[in-house]
XYZ file of C-alpha atoms in Angstrom:
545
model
C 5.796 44.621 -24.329
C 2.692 43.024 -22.450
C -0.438 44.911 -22.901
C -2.318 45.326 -19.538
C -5.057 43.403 -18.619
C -8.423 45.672 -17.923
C -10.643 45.171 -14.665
C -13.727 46.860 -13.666
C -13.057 46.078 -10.581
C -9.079 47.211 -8.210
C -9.254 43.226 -6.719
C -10.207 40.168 -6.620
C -11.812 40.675 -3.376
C -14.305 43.093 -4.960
C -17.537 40.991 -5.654
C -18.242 40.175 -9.143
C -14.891 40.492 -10.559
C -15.033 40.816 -14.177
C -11.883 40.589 -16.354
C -10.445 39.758 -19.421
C -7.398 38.537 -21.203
C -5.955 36.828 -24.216
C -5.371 33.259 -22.203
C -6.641 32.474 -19.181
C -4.723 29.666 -17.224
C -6.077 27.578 -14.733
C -3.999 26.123 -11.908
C -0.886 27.482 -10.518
C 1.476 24.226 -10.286
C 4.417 23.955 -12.727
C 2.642 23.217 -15.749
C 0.371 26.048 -15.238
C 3.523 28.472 -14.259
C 4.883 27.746 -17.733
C 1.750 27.908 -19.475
C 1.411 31.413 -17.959
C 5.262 32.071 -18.828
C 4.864 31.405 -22.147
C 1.801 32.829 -23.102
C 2.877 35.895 -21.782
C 6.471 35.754 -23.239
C 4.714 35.507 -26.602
C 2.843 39.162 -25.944
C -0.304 37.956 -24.592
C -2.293 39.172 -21.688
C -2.473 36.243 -19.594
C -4.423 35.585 -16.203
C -3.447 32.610 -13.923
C -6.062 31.280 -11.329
C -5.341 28.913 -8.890
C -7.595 27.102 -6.526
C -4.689 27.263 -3.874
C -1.665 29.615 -3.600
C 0.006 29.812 -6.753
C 3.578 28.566 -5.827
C 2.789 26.686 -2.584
C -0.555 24.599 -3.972
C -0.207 21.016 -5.710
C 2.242 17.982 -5.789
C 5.262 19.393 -7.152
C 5.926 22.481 -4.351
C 5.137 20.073 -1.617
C 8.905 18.488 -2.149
C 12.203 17.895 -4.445
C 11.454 16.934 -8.239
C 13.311 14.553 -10.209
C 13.381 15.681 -13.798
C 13.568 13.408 -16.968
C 16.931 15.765 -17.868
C 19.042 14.251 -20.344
C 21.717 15.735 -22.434
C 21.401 15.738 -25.953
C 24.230 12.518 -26.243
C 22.653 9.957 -28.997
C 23.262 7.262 -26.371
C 22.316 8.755 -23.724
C 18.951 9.688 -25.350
C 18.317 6.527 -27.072
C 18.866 4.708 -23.200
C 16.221 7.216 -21.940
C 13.666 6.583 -24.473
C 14.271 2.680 -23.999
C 14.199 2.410 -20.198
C 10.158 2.758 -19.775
C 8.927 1.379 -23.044
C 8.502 -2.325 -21.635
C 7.461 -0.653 -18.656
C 4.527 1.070 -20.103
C 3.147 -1.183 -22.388
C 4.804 0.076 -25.374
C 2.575 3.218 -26.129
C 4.340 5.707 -25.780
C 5.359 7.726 -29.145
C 8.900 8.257 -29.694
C 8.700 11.475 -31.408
C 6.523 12.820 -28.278
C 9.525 11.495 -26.462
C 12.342 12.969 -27.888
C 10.665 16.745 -28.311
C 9.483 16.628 -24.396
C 13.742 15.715 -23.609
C 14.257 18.752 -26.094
C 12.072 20.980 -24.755
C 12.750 19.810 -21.338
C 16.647 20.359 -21.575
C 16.041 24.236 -22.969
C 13.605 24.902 -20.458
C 15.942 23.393 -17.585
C 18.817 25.567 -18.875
C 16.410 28.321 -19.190
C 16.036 28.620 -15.418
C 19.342 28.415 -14.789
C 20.100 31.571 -17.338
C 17.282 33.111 -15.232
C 19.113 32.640 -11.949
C 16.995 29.623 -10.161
C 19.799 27.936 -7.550
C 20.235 24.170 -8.443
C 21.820 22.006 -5.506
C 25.375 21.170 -6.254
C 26.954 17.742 -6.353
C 29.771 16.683 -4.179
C 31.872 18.549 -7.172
C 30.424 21.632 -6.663
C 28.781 21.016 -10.404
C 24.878 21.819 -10.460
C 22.488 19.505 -10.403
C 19.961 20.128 -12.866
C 17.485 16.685 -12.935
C 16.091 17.666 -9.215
C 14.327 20.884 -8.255
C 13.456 21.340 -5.099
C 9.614 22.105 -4.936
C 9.173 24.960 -2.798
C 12.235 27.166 -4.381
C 11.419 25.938 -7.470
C 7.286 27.349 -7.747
C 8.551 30.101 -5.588
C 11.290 30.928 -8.723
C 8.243 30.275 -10.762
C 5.349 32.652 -9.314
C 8.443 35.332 -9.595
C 8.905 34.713 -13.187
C 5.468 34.941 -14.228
C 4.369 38.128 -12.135
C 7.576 40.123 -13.875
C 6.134 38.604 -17.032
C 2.953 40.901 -16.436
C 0.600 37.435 -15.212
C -2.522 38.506 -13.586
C -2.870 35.820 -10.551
C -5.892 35.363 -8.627
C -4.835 32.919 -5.499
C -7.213 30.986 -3.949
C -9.768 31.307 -6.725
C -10.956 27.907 -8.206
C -12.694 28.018 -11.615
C -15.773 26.486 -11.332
C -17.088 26.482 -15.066
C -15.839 27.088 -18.246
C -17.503 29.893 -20.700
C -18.124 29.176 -24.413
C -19.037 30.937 -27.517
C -22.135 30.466 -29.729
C -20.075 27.822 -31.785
C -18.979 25.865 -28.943
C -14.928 27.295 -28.215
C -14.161 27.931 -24.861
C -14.224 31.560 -24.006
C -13.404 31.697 -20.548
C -14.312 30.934 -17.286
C -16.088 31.972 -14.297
C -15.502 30.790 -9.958
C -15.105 32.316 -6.612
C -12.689 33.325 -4.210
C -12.953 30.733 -1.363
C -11.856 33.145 1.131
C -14.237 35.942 0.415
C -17.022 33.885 -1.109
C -16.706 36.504 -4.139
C -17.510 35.592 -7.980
C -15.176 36.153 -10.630
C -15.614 35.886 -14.410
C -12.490 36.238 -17.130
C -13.281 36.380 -20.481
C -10.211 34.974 -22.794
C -9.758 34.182 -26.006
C -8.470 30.945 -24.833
C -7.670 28.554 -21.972
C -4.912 26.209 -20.437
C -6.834 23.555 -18.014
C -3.540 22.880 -15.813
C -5.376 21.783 -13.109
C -3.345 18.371 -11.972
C -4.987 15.176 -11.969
C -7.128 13.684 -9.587
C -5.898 11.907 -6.265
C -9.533 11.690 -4.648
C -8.652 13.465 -1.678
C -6.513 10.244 -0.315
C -4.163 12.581 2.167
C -1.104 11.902 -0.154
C 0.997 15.017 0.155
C 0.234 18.246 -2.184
C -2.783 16.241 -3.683
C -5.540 17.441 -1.951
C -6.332 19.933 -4.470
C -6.057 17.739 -6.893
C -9.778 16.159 -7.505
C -9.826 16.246 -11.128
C -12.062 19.429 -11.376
C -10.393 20.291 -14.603
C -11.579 16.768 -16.087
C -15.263 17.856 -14.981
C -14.818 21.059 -16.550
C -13.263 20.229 -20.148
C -15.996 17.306 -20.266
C -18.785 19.881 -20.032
C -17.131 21.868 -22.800
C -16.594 18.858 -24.799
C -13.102 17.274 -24.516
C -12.208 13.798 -24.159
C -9.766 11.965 -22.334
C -7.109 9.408 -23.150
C -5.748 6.295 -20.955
C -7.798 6.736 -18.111
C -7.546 2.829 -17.410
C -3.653 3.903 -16.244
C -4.810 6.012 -13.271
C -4.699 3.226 -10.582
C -0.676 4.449 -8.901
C -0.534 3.804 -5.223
C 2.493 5.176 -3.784
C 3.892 3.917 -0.151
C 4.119 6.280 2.617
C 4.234 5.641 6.526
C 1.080 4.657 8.305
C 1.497 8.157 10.491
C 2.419 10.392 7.483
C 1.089 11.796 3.952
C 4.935 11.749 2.254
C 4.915 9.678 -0.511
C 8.427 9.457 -1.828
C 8.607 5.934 -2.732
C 12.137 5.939 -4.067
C 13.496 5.766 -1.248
C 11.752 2.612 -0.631
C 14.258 1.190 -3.324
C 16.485 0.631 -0.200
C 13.629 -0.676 1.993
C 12.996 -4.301 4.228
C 9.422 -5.029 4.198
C 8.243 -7.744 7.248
C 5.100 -8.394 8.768
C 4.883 -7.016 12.596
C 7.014 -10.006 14.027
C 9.976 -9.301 11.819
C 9.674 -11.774 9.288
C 10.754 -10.972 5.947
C 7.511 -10.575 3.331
C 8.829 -12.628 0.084
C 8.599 -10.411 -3.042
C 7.965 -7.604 -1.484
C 9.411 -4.355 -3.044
C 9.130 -0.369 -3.971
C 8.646 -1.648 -7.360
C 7.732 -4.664 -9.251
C 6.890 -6.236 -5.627
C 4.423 -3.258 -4.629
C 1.487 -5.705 -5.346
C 2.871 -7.864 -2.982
C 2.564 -5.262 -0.544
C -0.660 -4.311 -1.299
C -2.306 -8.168 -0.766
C -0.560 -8.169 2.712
C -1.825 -5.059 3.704
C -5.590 -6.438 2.657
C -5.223 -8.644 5.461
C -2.654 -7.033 8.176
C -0.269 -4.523 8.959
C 2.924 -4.267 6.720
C 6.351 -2.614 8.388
C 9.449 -1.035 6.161
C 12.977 -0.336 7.419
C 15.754 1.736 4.854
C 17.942 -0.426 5.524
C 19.376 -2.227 2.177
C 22.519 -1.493 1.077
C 22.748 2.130 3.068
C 25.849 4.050 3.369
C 26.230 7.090 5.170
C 26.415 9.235 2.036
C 23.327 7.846 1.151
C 21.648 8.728 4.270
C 23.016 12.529 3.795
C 21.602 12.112 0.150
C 18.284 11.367 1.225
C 18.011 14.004 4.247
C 19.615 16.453 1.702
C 16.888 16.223 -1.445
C 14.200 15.282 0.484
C 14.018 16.606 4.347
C 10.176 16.878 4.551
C 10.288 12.745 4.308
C 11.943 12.752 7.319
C 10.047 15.380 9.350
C 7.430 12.727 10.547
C 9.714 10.660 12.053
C 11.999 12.818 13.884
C 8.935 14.395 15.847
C 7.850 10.569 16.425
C 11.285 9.554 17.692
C 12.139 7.084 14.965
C 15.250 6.228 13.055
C 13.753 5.058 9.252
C 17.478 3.596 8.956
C 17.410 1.373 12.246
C 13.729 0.656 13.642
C 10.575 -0.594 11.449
C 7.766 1.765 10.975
C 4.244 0.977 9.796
C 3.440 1.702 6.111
C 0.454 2.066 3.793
C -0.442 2.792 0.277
C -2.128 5.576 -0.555
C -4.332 6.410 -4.028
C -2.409 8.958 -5.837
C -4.780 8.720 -9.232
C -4.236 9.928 -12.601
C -1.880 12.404 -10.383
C 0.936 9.456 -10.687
C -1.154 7.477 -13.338
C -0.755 8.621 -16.964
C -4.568 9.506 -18.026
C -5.880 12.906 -18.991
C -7.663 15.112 -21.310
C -6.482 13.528 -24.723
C -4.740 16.312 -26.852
C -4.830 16.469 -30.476
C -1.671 17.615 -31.856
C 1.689 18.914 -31.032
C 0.340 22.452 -29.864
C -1.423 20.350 -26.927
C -5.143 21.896 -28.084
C -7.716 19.556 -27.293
C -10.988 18.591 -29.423
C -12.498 21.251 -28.266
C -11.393 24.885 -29.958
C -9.605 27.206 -27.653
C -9.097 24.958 -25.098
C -5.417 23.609 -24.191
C -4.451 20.988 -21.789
C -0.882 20.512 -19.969
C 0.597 18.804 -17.122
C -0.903 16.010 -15.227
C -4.342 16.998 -16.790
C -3.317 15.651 -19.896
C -2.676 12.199 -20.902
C 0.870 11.327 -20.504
C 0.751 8.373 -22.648
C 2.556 9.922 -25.097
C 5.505 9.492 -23.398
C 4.978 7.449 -20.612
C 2.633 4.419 -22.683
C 0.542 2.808 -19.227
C 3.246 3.851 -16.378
C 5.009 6.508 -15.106
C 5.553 7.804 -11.313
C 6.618 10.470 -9.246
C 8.493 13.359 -10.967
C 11.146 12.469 -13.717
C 8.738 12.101 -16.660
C 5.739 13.671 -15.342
C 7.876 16.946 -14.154
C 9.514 17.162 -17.527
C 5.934 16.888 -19.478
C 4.632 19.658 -16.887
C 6.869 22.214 -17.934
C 7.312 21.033 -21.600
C 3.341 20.927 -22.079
C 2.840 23.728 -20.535
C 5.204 25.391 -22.506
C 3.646 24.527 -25.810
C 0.110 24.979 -24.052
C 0.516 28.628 -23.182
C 2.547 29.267 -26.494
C -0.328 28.216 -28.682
C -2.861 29.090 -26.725
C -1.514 32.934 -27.197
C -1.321 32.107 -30.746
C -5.259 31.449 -30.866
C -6.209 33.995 -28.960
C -4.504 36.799 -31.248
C -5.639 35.544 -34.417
C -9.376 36.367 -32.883
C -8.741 39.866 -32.445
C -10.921 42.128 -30.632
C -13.492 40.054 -31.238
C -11.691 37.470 -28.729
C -13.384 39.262 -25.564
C -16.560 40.487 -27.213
C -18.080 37.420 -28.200
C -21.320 36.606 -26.133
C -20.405 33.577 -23.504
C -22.453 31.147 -21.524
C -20.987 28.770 -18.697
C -21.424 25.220 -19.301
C -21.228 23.909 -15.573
C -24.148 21.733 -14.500
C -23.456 18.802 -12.210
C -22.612 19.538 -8.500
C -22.777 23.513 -9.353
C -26.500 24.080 -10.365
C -29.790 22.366 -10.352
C -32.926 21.974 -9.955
C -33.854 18.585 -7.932
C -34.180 18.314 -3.808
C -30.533 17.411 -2.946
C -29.837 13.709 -1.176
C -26.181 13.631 -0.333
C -24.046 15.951 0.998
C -20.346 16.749 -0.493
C -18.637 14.915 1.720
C -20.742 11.754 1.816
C -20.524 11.614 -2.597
C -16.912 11.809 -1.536
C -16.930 9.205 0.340
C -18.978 7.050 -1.283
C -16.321 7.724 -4.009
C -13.347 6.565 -2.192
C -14.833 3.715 -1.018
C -15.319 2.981 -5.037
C -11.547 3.818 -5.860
C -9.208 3.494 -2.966
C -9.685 0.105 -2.207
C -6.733 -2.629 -3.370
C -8.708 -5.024 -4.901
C -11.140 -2.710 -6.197
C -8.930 -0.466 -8.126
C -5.351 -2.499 -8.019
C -6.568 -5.610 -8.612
C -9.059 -5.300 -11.164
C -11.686 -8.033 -12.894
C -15.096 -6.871 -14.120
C -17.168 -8.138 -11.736
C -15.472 -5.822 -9.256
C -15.229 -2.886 -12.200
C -19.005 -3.620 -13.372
C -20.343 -3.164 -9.464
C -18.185 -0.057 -9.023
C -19.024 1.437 -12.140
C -22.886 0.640 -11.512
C -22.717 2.247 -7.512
C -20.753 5.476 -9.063
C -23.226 5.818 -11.819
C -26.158 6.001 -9.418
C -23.637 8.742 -7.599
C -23.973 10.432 -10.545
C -27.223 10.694 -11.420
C -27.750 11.486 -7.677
C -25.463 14.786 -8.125
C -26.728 15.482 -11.827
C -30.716 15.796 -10.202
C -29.906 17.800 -6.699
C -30.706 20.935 -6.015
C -27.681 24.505 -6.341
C -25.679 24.041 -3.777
C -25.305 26.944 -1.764
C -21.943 29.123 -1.724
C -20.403 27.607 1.690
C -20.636 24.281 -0.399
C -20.222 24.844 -4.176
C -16.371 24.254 -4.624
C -16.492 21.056 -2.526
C -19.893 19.996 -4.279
C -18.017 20.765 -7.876
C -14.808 18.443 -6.507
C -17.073 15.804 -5.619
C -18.725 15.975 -9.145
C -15.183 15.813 -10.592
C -14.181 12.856 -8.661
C -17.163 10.502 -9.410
C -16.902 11.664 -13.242
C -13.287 10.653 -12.994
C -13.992 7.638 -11.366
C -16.525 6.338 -14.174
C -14.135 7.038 -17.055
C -11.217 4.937 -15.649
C -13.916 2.360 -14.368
C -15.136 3.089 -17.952
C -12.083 2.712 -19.858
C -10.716 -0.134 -17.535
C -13.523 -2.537 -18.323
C -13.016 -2.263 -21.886
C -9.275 -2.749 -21.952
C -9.527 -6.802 -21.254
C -5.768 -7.078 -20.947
C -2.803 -6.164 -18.178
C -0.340 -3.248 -19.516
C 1.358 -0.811 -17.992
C -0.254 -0.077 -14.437
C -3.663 -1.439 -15.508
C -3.523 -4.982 -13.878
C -6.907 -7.436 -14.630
C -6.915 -10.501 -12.569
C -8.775 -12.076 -15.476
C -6.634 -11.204 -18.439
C -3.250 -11.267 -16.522
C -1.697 -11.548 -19.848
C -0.512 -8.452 -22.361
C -2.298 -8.673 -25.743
C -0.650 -7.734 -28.560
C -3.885 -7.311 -30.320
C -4.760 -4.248 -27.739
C -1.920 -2.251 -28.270
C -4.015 0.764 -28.751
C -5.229 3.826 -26.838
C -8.438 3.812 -25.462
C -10.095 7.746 -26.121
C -13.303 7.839 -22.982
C -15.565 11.244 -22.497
C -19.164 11.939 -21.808
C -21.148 12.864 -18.671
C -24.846 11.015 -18.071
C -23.861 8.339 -20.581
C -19.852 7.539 -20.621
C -18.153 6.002 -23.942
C -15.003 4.439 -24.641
C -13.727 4.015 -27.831
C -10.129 1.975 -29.547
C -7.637 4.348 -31.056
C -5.179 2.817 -33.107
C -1.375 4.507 -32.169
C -0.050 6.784 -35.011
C 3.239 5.504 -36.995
C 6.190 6.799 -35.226
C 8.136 9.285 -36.787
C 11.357 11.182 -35.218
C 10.283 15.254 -34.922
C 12.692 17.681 -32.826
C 11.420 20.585 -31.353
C 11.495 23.692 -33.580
C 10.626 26.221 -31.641
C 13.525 28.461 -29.737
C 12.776 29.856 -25.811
């Protein structure tokens, strides 16, 4: 049975909110659900904060999920392993592979056992490779409260907590309704806290600004292949929905109907992009489309077609202005680099899952929208809250009674005259990152005078004054999103090759010679350093749900 978690306070609306717990999770998406899930399911005492509502917040309840769901057929296996090697580069790790399809499949079956409603084929058989976001984190926040999770909604961490020896102990924010503090004391912590799409409008990313990045780095973690977090994903001009599979069966033309050569969802998407540096680009679904297609698509994904239905427009028979928008290292594969197969990063008592943590493990330099990247959130997350209640208990009592000290500083507390607002470091930032042939199309000329301009951001936000409390959390996301941008810009100049997503106009060529991962971290002065990819061995998952 779950022991109770102890409060000196009834709420979290009561100010100064003190608590404490074995693990503390933070975010509420479906990595962090399952972090919470686990931890919990393994005894522990387990508080979830989330900056948003946990179950409604983040990329994954915003629509349906594909899920990298295979059955455990040697063929069929072997073909899913295979299909994104090229595609990535070649650095992804086999054995990461083929305990993520494990873990994946268990888990999947898992929620069926528990009584989550798949959508049913035209057989009336269930199909389990697509959840549908909103039932899906909805099934989830159910799970985890009747698990005995603590969840504080609306409650973004703002710093982490750490011991005299340096292991994360906790972490303290506010509520951003009440303007209240809290503080939870843990003997350790899941950062679950997405990836970072730098507040580009894409849909169920605009809590995603890599605070959980900012937060690790101040505790001491590092990062892995953050030169692979440049995905743009195509949505209409007039909408935030990016669901760019369904661009598979797309026409692309410029405004007078004429057909744009090489233009596609995906291999031509850089096609797309150069047009749309110079004028407007137009889509039609209108390739190969049946009428059970059409049902398909209104079926798994309805919110894509909300936007056009109140604008009068038929995706299938009339063109319809589209852009790319920056979706980050929330589509990209780069992360807080994790050390082993417990996902613990370098930093003691501190675990990473989900799109916070590299992906390149299994994805190499590419993935996209769900399939892979759903199937690591719940498998990481899995293993994250699993070990993370493993660390905690073998503190003890001595787990909440150590003496703690937050180690937040830039864009939370200081002591210079401040010079730029939130919201013009933000912008200053996007104008670094959001830009085609900026962050698409790379060189380093164009990387060196990004990375100079967002390293004068920095030092800017490093030397202002506290902000005050109507401005802290968006003062600690713009801190997050110029760190982030300096450790792809970082990690980007020093990989002087193409692979995977990471595209340099002056090395347009793959070299065999760099077929390594790149480990970045640091805050006033960012490094980037050549790891050399482990030998590959095959390991299946061991542990039973």
């Amino acid at each position: 049975m779950n022991r109770q978690i102890t409060s000196d306070a009834a709420s979290s609306h009561v100010s100064g909110l003190n608590l404490t717990a074995d693990v503390l999770v933070i975010g509420g998406g479906p990595s962090g659900a399952w972090a919470a899930w686990s931890a919990a399911s393994n005894g522990a005492k387990v508080i979830l904060v989330d900056k948003g509502y946990c179950g409604t917040s983040g990329a994954a309840a915003a629509s349906g999920n594909g899920v990298w769901y295979v059955a455990p057929d040697p063929e069929q296996r072997e073909a899913a392993m295979a299909s994104r090697e090229a595609m990535g580069g070649f650095l992804a790790q086999r054995s990461w592979m083929e305990r993520v399809l494990d873990r994946t499949y268990d888990n999947i079956n898992s929620l069926a056992d528990l009584g989550y409603s798949f959508q049913s084929d035209a057989e009336g058989k269930p199909i389990r490779r697509s959840l549908q976001g909103p039932d899906y984190m909805r099934f989830m926040r159910k799970q985890i409260r009747q698990a005995g999770v603590k969840i504080l909604d609306h409650s973004p961490a703002l710093e982490l907590l750490v011991d005299s020896d340096g292991a994360v102990a906790g972490a303290s924010g506010i509520n951003r309704n009440t303007q209240e503090s809290w503080t939870v004391k843990a003997g350790a912590v899941v950062i679950a806290t997405g990836g970072c799409a730098f507040l580009s409008k894409a849909l169920g990313c605009n809590v995603l600004t890599g605070d959980g990045y900012l937060m690790a780095a101040e505790a001491g973690a590092d990062f892995s292949g953050m030169e692979f977090s440049n995905a743009y994903a195509i949505s209409p001009g007039f909408s935030s929905v990016t669901k760019t599979r369904f661009y598979d069966w797309a026409s692309f033309t410029y405004e007078d109907g004429t057909v744009i050569e090489g233009a596609g969802s995906k291999r031509g998407r850089s096609v797309i992009a150069k047009t749309l540096l110079s004028q407007p680009v137009y889509a039609r679904l209108d390739q190969n489309m049946t009428e059970e297609t059409k049902a398909w698509m209104r079926g798994s994904q309805p919110n894509f077609f909300v936007a056009f239905d109140r604008a009068g427009i038929d995706p299938f028979t009339q063109h319809f202005p589209i852009t790319m928008r920056l979706e980050g290292t929330v589509r990209g594969t780069g992360g807080i680099r994790i050390t082993d197969r417990t996902c613990a990063t370098s930093v003691p008592g501190l675990y990473a899952s989900g799109d916070a943590a590299t992906r390149e493990l299994i994805c190499g330099g590419f993935t996209g929208g769900g399939s892979h990247n759903a199937a690591w959130a719940m498998s990481s997350g899995y293993w994250a809250g699993q070990s993370a209640a493993t660390f905690a208990q073998s503190l003890g009592e001595q787990a909440t009674q150590r003496r703690v000290q937050g180690v937040g500083a830039a864009g939370l507390r200081g002591a210079g005259a401040r010079s730029l607002t939130p919201q013009e470091t933000i912008a200053a930032t996007q104008a670094e990152v959001m830009p085609y042939d900026r962050n698409l199309f790379r060189s380093e000329s164009v990387l060196s005078e990004s990375l100079g301009r967002l390293n004068s951001l920095w030092q800017e936000i490093r030397n202002s004054a506290t902000p005050t409390a109507n401005d802290v959390i968006r003062s600690r996301e713009a801190a997050a999103m110029v760190a982030t941008a300096r450790w792809m810009y970082s990690s980007g100049l020093q990989r002087q090759e193409s692979r995977g997503m990471h595209k340099r106009l002056d090395y347009p060529d793959q070299d065999p010679n760099q077929k390594h991962y790149l480990i970045s971290g640091g805050l006033d002065q960012v490094w980037v350093k050549a790891e050399p990819i482990q030998p590959q061995v095959a390991a299946r998952e061991l542990v039973a749900l």
